[in-house]
mmCIF file of C-alpha atoms and ligand atoms in Angstrom:
data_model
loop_
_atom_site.group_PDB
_atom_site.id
_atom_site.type_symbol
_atom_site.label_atom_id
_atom_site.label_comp_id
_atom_site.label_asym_id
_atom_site.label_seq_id
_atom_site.Cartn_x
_atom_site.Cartn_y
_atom_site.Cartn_z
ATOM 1 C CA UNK O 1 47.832 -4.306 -29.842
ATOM 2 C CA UNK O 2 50.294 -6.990 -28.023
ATOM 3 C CA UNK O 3 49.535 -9.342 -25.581
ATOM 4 C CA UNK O 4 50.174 -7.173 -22.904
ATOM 5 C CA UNK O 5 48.276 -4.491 -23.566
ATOM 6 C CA UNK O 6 45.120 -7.115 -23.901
ATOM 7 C CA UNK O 7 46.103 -8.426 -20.776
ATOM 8 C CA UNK O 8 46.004 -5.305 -18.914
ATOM 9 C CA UNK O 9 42.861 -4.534 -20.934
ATOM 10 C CA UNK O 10 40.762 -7.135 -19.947
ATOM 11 C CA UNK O 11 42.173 -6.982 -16.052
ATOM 12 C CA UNK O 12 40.970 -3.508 -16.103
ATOM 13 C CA UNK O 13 37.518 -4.500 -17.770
ATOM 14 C CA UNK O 14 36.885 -7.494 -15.008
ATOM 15 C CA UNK O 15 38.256 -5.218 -12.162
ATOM 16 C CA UNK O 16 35.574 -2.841 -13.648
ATOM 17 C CA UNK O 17 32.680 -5.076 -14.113
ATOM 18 C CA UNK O 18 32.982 -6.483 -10.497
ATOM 19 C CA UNK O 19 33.341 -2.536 -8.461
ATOM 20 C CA UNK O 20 30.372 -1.740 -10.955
ATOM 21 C CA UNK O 21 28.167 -4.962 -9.976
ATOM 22 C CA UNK O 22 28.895 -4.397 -6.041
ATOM 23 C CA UNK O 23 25.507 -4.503 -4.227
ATOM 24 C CA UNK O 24 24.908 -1.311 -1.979
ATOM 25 C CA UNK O 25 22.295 -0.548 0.773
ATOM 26 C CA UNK O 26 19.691 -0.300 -2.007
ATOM 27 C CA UNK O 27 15.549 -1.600 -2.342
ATOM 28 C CA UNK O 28 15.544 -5.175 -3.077
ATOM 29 C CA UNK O 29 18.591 -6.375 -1.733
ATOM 30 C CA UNK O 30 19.149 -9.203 0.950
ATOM 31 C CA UNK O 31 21.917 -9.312 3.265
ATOM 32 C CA UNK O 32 23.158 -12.440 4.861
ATOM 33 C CA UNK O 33 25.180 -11.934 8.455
ATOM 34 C CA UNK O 34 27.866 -14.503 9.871
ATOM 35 C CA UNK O 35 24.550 -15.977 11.794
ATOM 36 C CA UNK O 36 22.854 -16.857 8.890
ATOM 37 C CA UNK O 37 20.229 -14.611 9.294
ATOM 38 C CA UNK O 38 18.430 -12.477 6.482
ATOM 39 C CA UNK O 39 17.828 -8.587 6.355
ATOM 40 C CA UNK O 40 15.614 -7.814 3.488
ATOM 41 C CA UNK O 41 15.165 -4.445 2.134
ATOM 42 C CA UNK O 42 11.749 -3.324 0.382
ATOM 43 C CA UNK O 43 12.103 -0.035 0.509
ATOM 44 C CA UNK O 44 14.010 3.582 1.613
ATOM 45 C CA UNK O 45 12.002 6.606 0.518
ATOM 46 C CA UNK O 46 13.603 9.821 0.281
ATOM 47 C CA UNK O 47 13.422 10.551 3.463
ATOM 48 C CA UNK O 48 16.057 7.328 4.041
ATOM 49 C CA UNK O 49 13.109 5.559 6.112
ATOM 50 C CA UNK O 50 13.951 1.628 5.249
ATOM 51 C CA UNK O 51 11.259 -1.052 5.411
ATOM 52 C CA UNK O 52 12.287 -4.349 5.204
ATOM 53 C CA UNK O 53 12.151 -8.252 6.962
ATOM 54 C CA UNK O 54 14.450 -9.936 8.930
ATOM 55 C CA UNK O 55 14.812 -13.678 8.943
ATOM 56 C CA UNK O 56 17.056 -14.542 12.483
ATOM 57 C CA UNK O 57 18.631 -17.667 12.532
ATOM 58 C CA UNK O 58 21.232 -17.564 14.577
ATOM 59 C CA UNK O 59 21.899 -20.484 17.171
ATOM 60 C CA UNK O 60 21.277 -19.846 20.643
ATOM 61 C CA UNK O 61 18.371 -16.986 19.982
ATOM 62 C CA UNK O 62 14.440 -17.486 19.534
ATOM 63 C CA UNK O 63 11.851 -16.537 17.193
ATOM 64 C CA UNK O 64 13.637 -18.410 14.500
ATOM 65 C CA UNK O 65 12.739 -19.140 10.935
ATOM 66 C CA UNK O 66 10.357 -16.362 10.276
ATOM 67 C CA UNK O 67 10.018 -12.808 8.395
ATOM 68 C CA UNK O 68 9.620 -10.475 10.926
ATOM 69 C CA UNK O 69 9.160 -6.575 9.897
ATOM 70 C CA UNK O 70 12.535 -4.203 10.089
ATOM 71 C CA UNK O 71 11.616 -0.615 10.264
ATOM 72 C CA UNK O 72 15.294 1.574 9.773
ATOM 73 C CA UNK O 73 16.995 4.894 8.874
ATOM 74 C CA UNK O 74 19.385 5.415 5.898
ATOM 75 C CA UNK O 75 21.911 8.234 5.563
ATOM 76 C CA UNK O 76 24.454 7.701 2.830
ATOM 77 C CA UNK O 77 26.367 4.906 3.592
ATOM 78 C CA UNK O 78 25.214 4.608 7.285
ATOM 79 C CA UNK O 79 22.188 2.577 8.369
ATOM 80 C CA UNK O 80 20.562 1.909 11.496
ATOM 81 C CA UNK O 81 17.469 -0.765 11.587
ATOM 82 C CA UNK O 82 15.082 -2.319 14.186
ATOM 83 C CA UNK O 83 13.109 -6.020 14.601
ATOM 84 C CA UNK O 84 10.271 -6.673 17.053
ATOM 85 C CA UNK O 85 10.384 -9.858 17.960
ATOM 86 C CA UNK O 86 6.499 -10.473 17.802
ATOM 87 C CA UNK O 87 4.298 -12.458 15.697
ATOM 88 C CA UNK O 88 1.432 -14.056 15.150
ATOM 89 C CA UNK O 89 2.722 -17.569 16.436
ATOM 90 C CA UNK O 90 5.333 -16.276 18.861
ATOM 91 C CA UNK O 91 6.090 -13.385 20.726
ATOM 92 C CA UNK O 92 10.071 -13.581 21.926
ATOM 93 C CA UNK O 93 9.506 -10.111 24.477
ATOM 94 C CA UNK O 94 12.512 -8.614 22.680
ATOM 95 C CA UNK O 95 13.888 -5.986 20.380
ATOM 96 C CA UNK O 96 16.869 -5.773 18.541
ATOM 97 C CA UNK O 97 18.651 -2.411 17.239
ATOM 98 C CA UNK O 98 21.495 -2.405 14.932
ATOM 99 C CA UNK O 99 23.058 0.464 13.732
ATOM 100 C CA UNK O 100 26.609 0.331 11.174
ATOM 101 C CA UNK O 101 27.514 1.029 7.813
ATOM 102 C CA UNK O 102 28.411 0.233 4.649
ATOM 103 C CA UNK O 103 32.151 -0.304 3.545
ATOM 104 C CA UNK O 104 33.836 -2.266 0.772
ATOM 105 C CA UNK O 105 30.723 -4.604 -0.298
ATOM 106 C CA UNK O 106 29.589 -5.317 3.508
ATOM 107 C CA UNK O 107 27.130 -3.998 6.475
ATOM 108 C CA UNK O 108 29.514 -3.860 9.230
ATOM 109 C CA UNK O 109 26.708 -3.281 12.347
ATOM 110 C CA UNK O 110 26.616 -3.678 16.438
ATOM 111 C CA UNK O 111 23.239 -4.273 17.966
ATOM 112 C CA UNK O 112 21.783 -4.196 21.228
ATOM 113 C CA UNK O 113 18.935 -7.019 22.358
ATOM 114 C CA UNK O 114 16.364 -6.296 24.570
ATOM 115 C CA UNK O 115 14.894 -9.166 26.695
ATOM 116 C CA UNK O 116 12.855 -10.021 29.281
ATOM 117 C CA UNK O 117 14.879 -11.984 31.445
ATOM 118 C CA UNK O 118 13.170 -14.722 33.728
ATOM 119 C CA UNK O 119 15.392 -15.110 36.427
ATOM 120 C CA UNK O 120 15.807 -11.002 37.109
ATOM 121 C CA UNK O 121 12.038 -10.776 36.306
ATOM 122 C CA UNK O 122 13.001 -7.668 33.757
ATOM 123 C CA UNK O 123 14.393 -6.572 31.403
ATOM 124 C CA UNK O 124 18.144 -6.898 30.452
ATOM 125 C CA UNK O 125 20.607 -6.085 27.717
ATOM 126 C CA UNK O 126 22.774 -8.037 25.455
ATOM 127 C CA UNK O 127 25.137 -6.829 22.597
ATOM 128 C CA UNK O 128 26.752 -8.040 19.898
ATOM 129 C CA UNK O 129 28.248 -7.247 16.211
ATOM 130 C CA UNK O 130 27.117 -8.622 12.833
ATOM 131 C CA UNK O 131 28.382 -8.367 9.240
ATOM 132 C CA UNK O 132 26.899 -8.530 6.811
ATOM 133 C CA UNK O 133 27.255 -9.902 3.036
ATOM 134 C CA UNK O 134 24.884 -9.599 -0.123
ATOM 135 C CA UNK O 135 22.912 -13.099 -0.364
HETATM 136 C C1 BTN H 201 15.319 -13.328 20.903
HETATM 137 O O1 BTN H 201 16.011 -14.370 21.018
HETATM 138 O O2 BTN H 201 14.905 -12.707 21.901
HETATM 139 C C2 BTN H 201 14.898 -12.850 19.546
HETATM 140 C C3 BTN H 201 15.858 -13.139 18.450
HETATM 141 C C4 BTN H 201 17.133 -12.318 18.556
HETATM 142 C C5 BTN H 201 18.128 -12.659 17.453
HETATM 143 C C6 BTN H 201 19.439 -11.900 17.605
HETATM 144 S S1 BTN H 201 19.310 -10.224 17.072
HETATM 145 C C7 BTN H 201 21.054 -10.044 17.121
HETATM 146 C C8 BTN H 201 21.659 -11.345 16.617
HETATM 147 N N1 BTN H 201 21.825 -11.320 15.173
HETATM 148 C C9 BTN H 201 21.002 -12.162 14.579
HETATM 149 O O3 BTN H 201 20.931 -12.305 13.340
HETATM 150 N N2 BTN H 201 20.258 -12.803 15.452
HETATM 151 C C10 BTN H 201 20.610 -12.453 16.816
#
């Protein structure tokens, strides 16, 4: 074998190695979004029902810090997840919903928020988009 040949050998092999060790939507795996915050994933039973926690710590939101319970769907390569936003020590009135998919070793998801607002005295709406990378 020459040079080149071993070359394009052990390109192919690392190319390989790295598609092979991409992390999909799969139990056990934690996903990090452009926030900072954390979406765990315990579990999808064959049904695709996903139970998981979600860490938020994005600037400018409450309820910070903390693991609070995802409940979700899973179909293929598309997901679609939820988060209370109630504790024990703090209840932020609020729900988040983010639905996406997976593509080329990321979540790409929008979500919509929930809130009570104070100055309407009701609820109100707020949307967004987060990606998301393995931790
Ligand atoms: C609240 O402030 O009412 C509760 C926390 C909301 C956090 C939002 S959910 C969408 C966006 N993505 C995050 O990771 N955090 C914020």
């Amino acid at each position: 074998m020459n040079a080149v040949a071993a070359v394009l050998i052990g390109l192919c092999i690392a190319v390989w190695s790295t598609e092979s060790a991409a992390q999909g939507i799969e139990p056990g795996t934690t996903w990090v979004n452009d926030r900072g915050s954390e979406l765990h994933i315990d579990s999808i039973d064959k049904d695709g029902h996903l139970a998981g926690t979600y860490i938020n710590r994005a600037a400018g939101f409450q309820c910070q810090g903390t693991p609070y319970p995802v409940i979700g769907w899973v179909e293929g390569d598309e997901i679609g997840f939820s988060v209370r936003w109630k504790s024990a020590d703090q209840d932020c009135q609020s729900i988040t919903s983010w639905t996406g998919y997976y593509e080329a070793g990321r979540i790409v998801t929008d979500w919509d928020l929930v809130y009570l607002d104070s100055v309407e005295n009701g609820p109100l709406m707020y949307r967004g988009s987060d990606h998301f990378v393995p931790q």
